[in-house]
PDB file of C-alpha atoms in Angstrom:
ATOM      1  CA  MET A 174     -16.233 -22.301 -79.825  1.00 77.00           C
ATOM      2  CA  GLN A 175     -16.438 -20.565 -76.467  1.00 82.00           C
ATOM      3  CA  HIS A 176     -13.483 -18.348 -77.334  1.00 80.00           C
ATOM      4  CA  TYR A 177     -14.956 -17.390 -80.696  1.00 81.00           C
ATOM      5  CA  VAL A 178     -18.262 -16.347 -79.125  1.00 84.00           C
ATOM      6  CA  ALA A 179     -16.604 -14.519 -76.221  1.00 85.00           C
ATOM      7  CA  THR A 180     -14.541 -12.377 -78.592  1.00 84.00           C
ATOM      8  CA  ARG A 181     -17.485 -11.113 -80.654  1.00 85.00           C
ATOM      9  CA  PRO A 182     -17.519  -7.275 -80.615  1.00 76.00           C
ATOM     10  CA  MET A 183     -21.053  -7.091 -79.159  1.00 84.00           C
ATOM     11  CA  PHE A 184     -19.786  -8.766 -75.980  1.00 84.00           C
ATOM     12  CA  ILE A 185     -16.542  -6.875 -75.429  1.00 82.00           C
ATOM     13  CA  ASP A 186     -17.096  -3.410 -76.934  1.00 81.00           C
ATOM     14  CA  VAL A 187     -18.095  -0.940 -74.207  1.00 82.00           C
ATOM     15  CA  GLU A 188     -19.500   1.389 -76.862  1.00 84.00           C
ATOM     16  CA  VAL A 189     -22.009  -1.296 -77.861  1.00 85.00           C
ATOM     17  CA  MET A 190     -23.347  -1.509 -74.306  1.00 81.00           C
ATOM     18  CA  ASN A 191     -23.502   2.263 -73.971  1.00 85.00           C
ATOM     19  CA  SER A 192     -25.336   2.464 -77.273  1.00 89.00           C
ATOM     20  CA  ASP A 193     -27.851  -0.156 -76.082  1.00 90.00           C
ATOM     21  CA  ASN A 194     -28.624   1.848 -72.965  1.00 87.00           C
ATOM     22  CA  LYS A 195     -28.963   5.127 -74.826  1.00 89.00           C
ATOM     23  CA  LEU A 196     -31.214   3.638 -77.501  1.00 91.00           C
ATOM     24  CA  VAL A 197     -33.644   2.160 -74.967  1.00 92.00           C
ATOM     25  CA  LEU A 198     -33.375   4.470 -71.954  1.00 88.00           C
ATOM     26  CA  GLY A 199     -32.632   7.752 -73.710  1.00 86.00           C
ATOM     27  CA  ASP A 200     -31.259  10.659 -71.702  1.00 76.00           C
ATOM     28  CA  GLN A 201     -30.339   9.355 -68.246  1.00 66.00           C
ATOM     29  CA  SER A 202     -31.298  12.704 -66.701  1.00 55.00           C
ATOM     30  CA  SER A 203     -34.978  12.093 -67.444  1.00 69.00           C
ATOM     31  CA  GLN A 204     -37.326   9.135 -67.050  1.00 81.00           C
ATOM     32  CA  ALA A 205     -38.106   7.415 -70.337  1.00 86.00           C
ATOM     33  CA  SER A 206     -41.752   6.558 -70.987  1.00 92.00           C
ATOM     34  CA  PRO A 207     -42.934   2.967 -71.617  1.00 94.00           C
ATOM     35  CA  ASN A 208     -43.739   3.893 -75.236  1.00 95.00           C
ATOM     36  CA  TYR A 209     -40.227   5.266 -75.733  1.00 94.00           C
ATOM     37  CA  VAL A 210     -38.731   2.117 -74.220  1.00 95.00           C
ATOM     38  CA  ALA A 211     -40.942  -0.089 -76.414  1.00 96.00           C
ATOM     39  CA  ARG A 212     -39.689   1.642 -79.562  1.00 96.00           C
ATOM     40  CA  GLY A 213     -36.104   1.462 -78.344  1.00 96.00           C
ATOM     41  CA  LEU A 214     -36.333  -2.239 -77.536  1.00 97.00           C
ATOM     42  CA  SER A 215     -37.852  -2.972 -80.948  1.00 97.00           C
ATOM     43  CA  LYS A 216     -34.934  -1.222 -82.668  1.00 97.00           C
ATOM     44  CA  LEU A 217     -32.284  -2.780 -80.428  1.00 96.00           C
ATOM     45  CA  TYR A 218     -33.658  -6.299 -80.658  1.00 97.00           C
ATOM     46  CA  LYS A 219     -33.820  -5.997 -84.443  1.00 97.00           C
ATOM     47  CA  GLU A 220     -30.159  -4.963 -84.452  1.00 96.00           C
ATOM     48  CA  ILE A 221     -29.293  -7.936 -82.232  1.00 96.00           C
ATOM     49  CA  THR A 222     -31.217 -10.345 -84.477  1.00 97.00           C
ATOM     50  CA  ASP A 223     -29.511  -8.961 -87.579  1.00 96.00           C
ATOM     51  CA  THR A 224     -26.088  -9.314 -85.912  1.00 95.00           C
ATOM     52  CA  VAL A 225     -26.805 -12.906 -84.879  1.00 96.00           C
ATOM     53  CA  ARG A 226     -28.002 -13.672 -88.411  1.00 96.00           C
ATOM     54  CA  LYS A 227     -24.707 -12.365 -89.853  1.00 94.00           C
ATOM     55  CA  GLU A 228     -22.722 -14.365 -87.297  1.00 93.00           C
ATOM     56  CA  ALA A 229     -24.760 -17.446 -88.211  1.00 94.00           C
ATOM     57  CA  ALA A 230     -23.607 -17.222 -91.815  1.00 94.00           C
ATOM     58  CA  THR A 231     -19.963 -17.240 -90.713  1.00 93.00           C
ATOM     59  CA  ILE A 232     -20.528 -19.990 -88.148  1.00 92.00           C
ATOM     60  CA  MET A 233     -22.261 -22.244 -90.681  1.00 92.00           C
ATOM     61  CA  ALA A 234     -19.336 -21.864 -93.080  1.00 92.00           C
ATOM     62  CA  VAL A 235     -16.487 -22.270 -90.576  1.00 90.00           C
ATOM     63  CA  PHE A 236     -17.465 -24.646 -87.743  1.00 91.00           C
ATOM     64  CA  PRO A 237     -18.084 -28.381 -88.107  1.00 91.00           C
ATOM     65  CA  SER A 238     -20.776 -28.221 -85.380  1.00 92.00           C
ATOM     66  CA  PRO A 239     -22.515 -24.934 -86.151  1.00 92.00           C
ATOM     67  CA  ASN A 240     -25.602 -25.694 -84.043  1.00 94.00           C
ATOM     68  CA  ASP A 241     -23.464 -25.983 -80.908  1.00 94.00           C
ATOM     69  CA  VAL A 242     -21.849 -22.617 -81.618  1.00 94.00           C
ATOM     70  CA  MET A 243     -25.207 -20.961 -82.305  1.00 95.00           C
ATOM     71  CA  SER A 244     -26.513 -22.300 -79.019  1.00 96.00           C
ATOM     72  CA  ILE A 245     -23.581 -20.738 -77.157  1.00 94.00           C
ATOM     73  CA  LEU A 246     -23.921 -17.461 -79.076  1.00 95.00           C
ATOM     74  CA  VAL A 247     -27.639 -16.982 -78.435  1.00 96.00           C
ATOM     75  CA  GLN A 248     -27.252 -17.976 -74.796  1.00 96.00           C
ATOM     76  CA  ARG A 249     -24.508 -15.363 -74.396  1.00 95.00           C
ATOM     77  CA  VAL A 250     -26.686 -12.723 -76.088  1.00 96.00           C
ATOM     78  CA  LEU A 251     -29.529 -13.292 -73.642  1.00 96.00           C
ATOM     79  CA  GLU A 252     -27.477 -13.774 -70.481  1.00 95.00           C
ATOM     80  CA  GLN A 253     -25.060 -10.917 -71.083  1.00 93.00           C
ATOM     81  CA  ARG A 254     -26.302  -8.282 -73.496  1.00 93.00           C
ATOM     82  CA  VAL A 255     -30.033  -8.500 -72.813  1.00 96.00           C
ATOM     83  CA  THR A 256     -29.690  -9.091 -69.063  1.00 96.00           C
ATOM     84  CA  SER A 257     -27.379  -6.093 -68.685  1.00 93.00           C
ATOM     85  CA  LEU A 258     -30.015  -3.860 -70.237  1.00 94.00           C
ATOM     86  CA  LEU A 259     -32.934  -5.330 -68.283  1.00 96.00           C
ATOM     87  CA  ASP A 260     -31.078  -4.802 -65.007  1.00 94.00           C
ATOM     88  CA  LYS A 261     -30.922  -1.075 -65.722  1.00 92.00           C
ATOM     89  CA  LEU A 262     -34.453  -0.857 -67.077  1.00 93.00           C
ATOM     90  CA  LEU A 263     -36.321  -2.849 -64.423  1.00 95.00           C
ATOM     91  CA  GLU A 264     -35.381  -1.455 -61.039  1.00 92.00           C
ATOM     92  CA  LYS A 265     -37.902  -2.691 -58.476  1.00 94.00           C
ATOM     93  CA  PRO A 266     -39.528   0.166 -56.559  1.00 93.00           C
ATOM     94  CA  SER A 267     -40.209   0.135 -52.833  1.00 93.00           C
ATOM     95  CA  ILE A 268     -43.726  -0.987 -51.947  1.00 94.00           C
ATOM     96  CA  ALA A 269     -43.523   0.485 -48.451  1.00 92.00           C
ATOM     97  CA  HIS A 270     -42.258   3.846 -49.739  1.00 92.00           C
ATOM     98  CA  PRO A 271     -43.191   4.043 -53.439  1.00 91.00           C
ATOM     99  CA  ARG A 272     -42.264   6.947 -55.660  1.00 90.00           C
ATOM    100  CA  PRO A 273     -45.078   9.510 -56.016  1.00 91.00           C
ATOM    101  CA  LEU A 274     -47.590   9.069 -58.825  1.00 89.00           C
ATOM    102  CA  GLY A 275     -46.293  12.330 -60.277  1.00 86.00           C
ATOM    103  CA  GLU A 276     -43.036  10.438 -60.930  1.00 89.00           C
ATOM    104  CA  GLY A 277     -44.812   7.366 -62.262  1.00 91.00           C
ATOM    105  CA  GLY A 278     -45.500   5.493 -59.041  1.00 94.00           C
ATOM    106  CA  ILE A 279     -45.399   1.688 -58.930  1.00 96.00           C
ATOM    107  CA  LEU A 280     -47.433   1.672 -62.140  1.00 96.00           C
ATOM    108  CA  LEU A 281     -44.431   2.890 -64.159  1.00 96.00           C
ATOM    109  CA  TYR A 282     -42.397  -0.145 -63.105  1.00 96.00           C
ATOM    110  CA  LEU A 283     -45.267  -2.496 -64.041  1.00 97.00           C
ATOM    111  CA  ARG A 284     -45.680  -0.903 -67.456  1.00 97.00           C
ATOM    112  CA  MET A 285     -41.932  -1.121 -68.101  1.00 97.00           C
ATOM    113  CA  LEU A 286     -41.948  -4.756 -67.017  1.00 98.00           C
ATOM    114  CA  ALA A 287     -44.806  -5.612 -69.377  1.00 98.00           C
ATOM    115  CA  VAL A 288     -43.131  -3.850 -72.320  1.00 98.00           C
ATOM    116  CA  ALA A 289     -39.756  -5.490 -71.667  1.00 97.00           C
ATOM    117  CA  TYR A 290     -41.352  -8.925 -71.262  1.00 98.00           C
ATOM    118  CA  GLU A 291     -43.339  -8.711 -74.496  1.00 97.00           C
ATOM    119  CA  LYS A 292     -40.439  -7.367 -76.560  1.00 98.00           C
ATOM    120  CA  THR A 293     -37.951  -9.885 -75.166  1.00 98.00           C
ATOM    121  CA  GLN A 294     -40.339 -12.736 -75.947  1.00 97.00           C
ATOM    122  CA  GLU A 295     -40.477 -11.447 -79.520  1.00 97.00           C
ATOM    123  CA  LEU A 296     -36.667 -11.415 -79.599  1.00 97.00           C
ATOM    124  CA  ALA A 297     -36.610 -15.042 -78.439  1.00 97.00           C
ATOM    125  CA  ARG A 298     -38.929 -16.057 -81.276  1.00 97.00           C
ATOM    126  CA  ASP A 299     -36.780 -14.191 -83.812  1.00 97.00           C
ATOM    127  CA  LEU A 300     -33.584 -15.832 -82.502  1.00 96.00           C
ATOM    128  CA  ARG A 301     -35.254 -19.226 -82.650  1.00 96.00           C
ATOM    129  CA  ALA A 302     -36.065 -18.549 -86.312  1.00 96.00           C
ATOM    130  CA  VAL A 303     -32.437 -17.601 -87.040  1.00 95.00           C
ATOM    131  CA  GLY A 304     -31.197 -20.720 -85.280  1.00 94.00           C
ATOM    132  CA  CYS A 305     -29.965 -21.516 -81.788  1.00 93.00           C
ATOM    133  CA  GLY A 306     -29.183 -25.225 -81.834  1.00 90.00           C
ATOM    134  CA  ASP A 307     -30.634 -27.201 -78.930  1.00 93.00           C
ATOM    135  CA  LEU A 308     -30.915 -24.155 -76.675  1.00 95.00           C
ATOM    136  CA  ASP A 309     -34.299 -23.704 -74.995  1.00 96.00           C
ATOM    137  CA  VAL A 310     -34.375 -20.024 -75.912  1.00 96.00           C
ATOM    138  CA  GLU A 311     -37.945 -19.494 -74.707  1.00 94.00           C
ATOM    139  CA  GLY A 312     -37.183 -21.077 -71.336  1.00 95.00           C
ATOM    140  CA  LEU A 313     -34.004 -19.032 -70.944  1.00 97.00           C
ATOM    141  CA  THR A 314     -35.874 -15.857 -71.824  1.00 96.00           C
ATOM    142  CA  GLU A 315     -38.526 -16.693 -69.247  1.00 96.00           C
ATOM    143  CA  SER A 316     -35.846 -17.155 -66.581  1.00 96.00           C
ATOM    144  CA  LEU A 317     -34.606 -13.587 -67.153  1.00 97.00           C
ATOM    145  CA  PHE A 318     -37.897 -12.357 -65.692  1.00 97.00           C
ATOM    146  CA  SER A 319     -38.435 -14.973 -62.970  1.00 95.00           C
ATOM    147  CA  ALA A 320     -37.439 -12.669 -60.097  1.00 95.00           C
ATOM    148  CA  HIS A 321     -39.889 -10.015 -61.324  1.00 96.00           C
ATOM    149  CA  LYS A 322     -42.725 -12.448 -62.044  1.00 95.00           C
ATOM    150  CA  ASP A 323     -42.410 -14.092 -58.621  1.00 94.00           C
ATOM    151  CA  GLU A 324     -43.259 -10.790 -56.915  1.00 95.00           C
ATOM    152  CA  TYR A 325     -45.488  -9.398 -59.655  1.00 96.00           C
ATOM    153  CA  PRO A 326     -48.893  -9.974 -57.907  1.00 95.00           C
ATOM    154  CA  GLU A 327     -47.683  -8.064 -54.846  1.00 96.00           C
ATOM    155  CA  TYR A 328     -46.581  -5.107 -56.964  1.00 97.00           C
ATOM    156  CA  GLU A 329     -49.811  -5.064 -58.967  1.00 96.00           C
ATOM    157  CA  GLN A 330     -51.911  -4.955 -55.809  1.00 96.00           C
ATOM    158  CA  ALA A 331     -49.707  -2.239 -54.299  1.00 96.00           C
ATOM    159  CA  SER A 332     -50.019  -0.188 -57.490  1.00 96.00           C
ATOM    160  CA  LEU A 333     -53.818  -0.384 -57.478  1.00 95.00           C
ATOM    161  CA  ARG A 334     -53.885   0.637 -53.803  1.00 95.00           C
ATOM    162  CA  GLN A 335     -51.663   3.614 -54.570  1.00 95.00           C
ATOM    163  CA  LEU A 336     -53.857   4.694 -57.496  1.00 93.00           C
ATOM    164  CA  TYR A 337     -57.125   4.307 -55.559  1.00 92.00           C
ATOM    165  CA  GLN A 338     -55.860   6.121 -52.487  1.00 92.00           C
ATOM    166  CA  ALA A 339     -54.544   9.029 -54.555  1.00 89.00           C
ATOM    167  CA  LYS A 340     -57.861   9.336 -56.426  1.00 86.00           C
ATOM    168  CA  LEU A 341     -59.929   9.220 -53.228  1.00 87.00           C
ATOM    169  CA  GLU A 342     -57.739  11.916 -51.653  1.00 85.00           C
ATOM    170  CA  GLU A 343     -58.227  14.023 -54.780  1.00 83.00           C
ATOM    171  CA  LEU A 344     -62.018  13.569 -54.629  1.00 80.00           C
ATOM    172  CA  ARG A 345     -62.128  14.435 -50.927  1.00 83.00           C
ATOM    173  CA  ALA A 346     -60.128  17.607 -51.560  1.00 81.00           C
ATOM    174  CA  GLU A 347     -62.496  18.605 -54.375  1.00 77.00           C
ATOM    175  CA  SER A 348     -65.529  17.888 -52.161  1.00 75.00           C
ATOM    176  CA  GLN A 349     -64.163  20.079 -49.383  1.00 78.00           C
ATOM    177  CA  LYS A 350     -63.569  22.952 -51.807  1.00 75.00           C
ATOM    178  CA  VAL A 351     -67.143  22.759 -53.073  1.00 70.00           C
ATOM    179  CA  SER A 352     -68.549  22.775 -49.532  1.00 65.00           C
ATOM    180  CA  GLU A 353     -66.145  25.431 -48.144  1.00 62.00           C
ATOM    181  CA  PRO A 354     -68.017  26.921 -45.122  1.00 59.00           C
ATOM    182  CA  SER A 355     -68.422  30.678 -44.567  1.00 54.00           C
ATOM    183  CA  GLY A 356     -69.761  31.865 -41.226  1.00 49.00           C
ATOM    184  CA  THR A 357     -71.511  29.932 -38.457  1.00 47.00           C
ATOM    185  CA  ILE A 358     -74.323  28.619 -40.666  1.00 46.00           C
ATOM    186  CA  GLY A 359     -71.801  27.678 -43.347  1.00 48.00           C
ATOM    187  CA  ARG A 360     -69.656  25.825 -40.804  1.00 47.00           C
ATOM    188  CA  SER A 361     -72.627  23.797 -39.681  1.00 47.00           C
ATOM    189  CA  LYS A 362     -73.537  23.021 -43.280  1.00 46.00           C
ATOM    190  CA  GLY A 363     -69.898  22.226 -44.101  1.00 48.00           C
ATOM    191  CA  ALA A 364     -69.641  19.815 -41.174  1.00 47.00           C
ATOM    192  CA  SER A 365     -72.756  18.060 -42.422  1.00 45.00           C
ATOM    193  CA  VAL A 366     -71.356  17.737 -45.938  1.00 44.00           C
ATOM    194  CA  ALA A 367     -67.978  16.535 -44.658  1.00 48.00           C
ATOM    195  CA  SER A 368     -69.644  13.757 -42.671  1.00 51.00           C
ATOM    196  CA  SER A 369     -71.772  12.603 -45.608  1.00 56.00           C
ATOM    197  CA  PRO A 370     -70.629   9.760 -47.898  1.00 62.00           C
ATOM    198  CA  LEU A 371     -68.169  10.783 -50.604  1.00 63.00           C
ATOM    199  CA  GLU A 372     -69.799  10.991 -54.025  1.00 69.00           C
ATOM    200  CA  ILE A 373     -67.729   9.413 -56.791  1.00 72.00           C
ATOM    201  CA  SER A 374     -68.267  10.694 -60.318  1.00 74.00           C
ATOM    202  CA  VAL A 375     -68.773   8.533 -63.382  1.00 74.00           C
ATOM    203  CA  ALA A 376     -65.414   9.791 -64.665  1.00 78.00           C
ATOM    204  CA  ALA A 377     -63.679   8.528 -61.509  1.00 77.00           C
ATOM    205  CA  VAL A 378     -65.396   5.137 -61.730  1.00 81.00           C
ATOM    206  CA  THR A 379     -64.358   4.895 -65.394  1.00 84.00           C
ATOM    207  CA  GLU A 380     -60.784   5.552 -64.336  1.00 86.00           C
ATOM    208  CA  PHE A 381     -60.997   2.792 -61.686  1.00 86.00           C
ATOM    209  CA  VAL A 382     -62.270   0.365 -64.346  1.00 90.00           C
ATOM    210  CA  ARG A 383     -59.486   1.334 -66.748  1.00 92.00           C
ATOM    211  CA  TRP A 384     -56.828   0.663 -64.092  1.00 91.00           C
ATOM    212  CA  ASN A 385     -58.323  -2.753 -63.395  1.00 93.00           C
ATOM    213  CA  GLU A 386     -58.506  -3.630 -67.088  1.00 95.00           C
ATOM    214  CA  GLU A 387     -54.845  -2.706 -67.515  1.00 95.00           C
ATOM    215  CA  ALA A 388     -53.927  -4.839 -64.477  1.00 96.00           C
ATOM    216  CA  ILE A 389     -55.886  -7.814 -65.853  1.00 96.00           C
ATOM    217  CA  THR A 390     -54.071  -7.465 -69.192  1.00 95.00           C
ATOM    218  CA  ARG A 391     -50.733  -7.714 -67.380  1.00 96.00           C
ATOM    219  CA  CYS A 392     -51.942 -10.662 -65.302  1.00 95.00           C
ATOM    220  CA  THR A 393     -52.866 -12.465 -68.514  1.00 95.00           C
ATOM    221  CA  LEU A 394     -49.511 -11.613 -70.098  1.00 94.00           C
ATOM    222  CA  PHE A 395     -47.451 -12.941 -67.197  1.00 93.00           C
ATOM    223  CA  SER A 396     -49.510 -16.098 -66.769  1.00 87.00           C
ATOM    224  CA  SER A 397     -49.575 -17.107 -70.450  1.00 68.00           C
ATOM    225  CA  LEU A 398     -46.964 -19.806 -70.903  1.00 52.00           C
TER     226      LEU A 398
END
């Protein structure tokens, strides 16, 4: 049984793995967006489910203990094919020295994590429907993300700090431009404006709320078991 599963083309064909990466990550020279990754994962996971379904037909006809073989097959799919892709997709950023917001910041990692988690959960449900013997496919799927979920709260907080700090710096810069001093009187007036509390627009507050709502949605996703 082990030998049969290990020799399936999707586990030994390098072209299959390269195709997986290209479908989900796109051109390696540019950063794929979460929406692009979501579409790619949907397509890839459908292909995987279809392949497992075809293998199931053969397994049911050939092996005396088909459920045992299906359990091994699905476990191999998750631990090898899916894990290989997730390792490339979910590279943890540095909290101390995060990438600039212009390059996605910590938020990009969190959005990728949420997309990958949701889509992989859907894959687990589809594989369960096809058949996977006694394998705890949901539990195994959950374990693929345990290292990310353990540190998730820290990354979410760091992301919000990065977003808030960047927005406040932007507002301060805009405030200084508006109150640009000219001459002695202007300098006195400018100093007064600079020392006054920073006014935050409704648009900025709305943006703060939107960031928090998105964070809460992720918190709910990762805590729903």
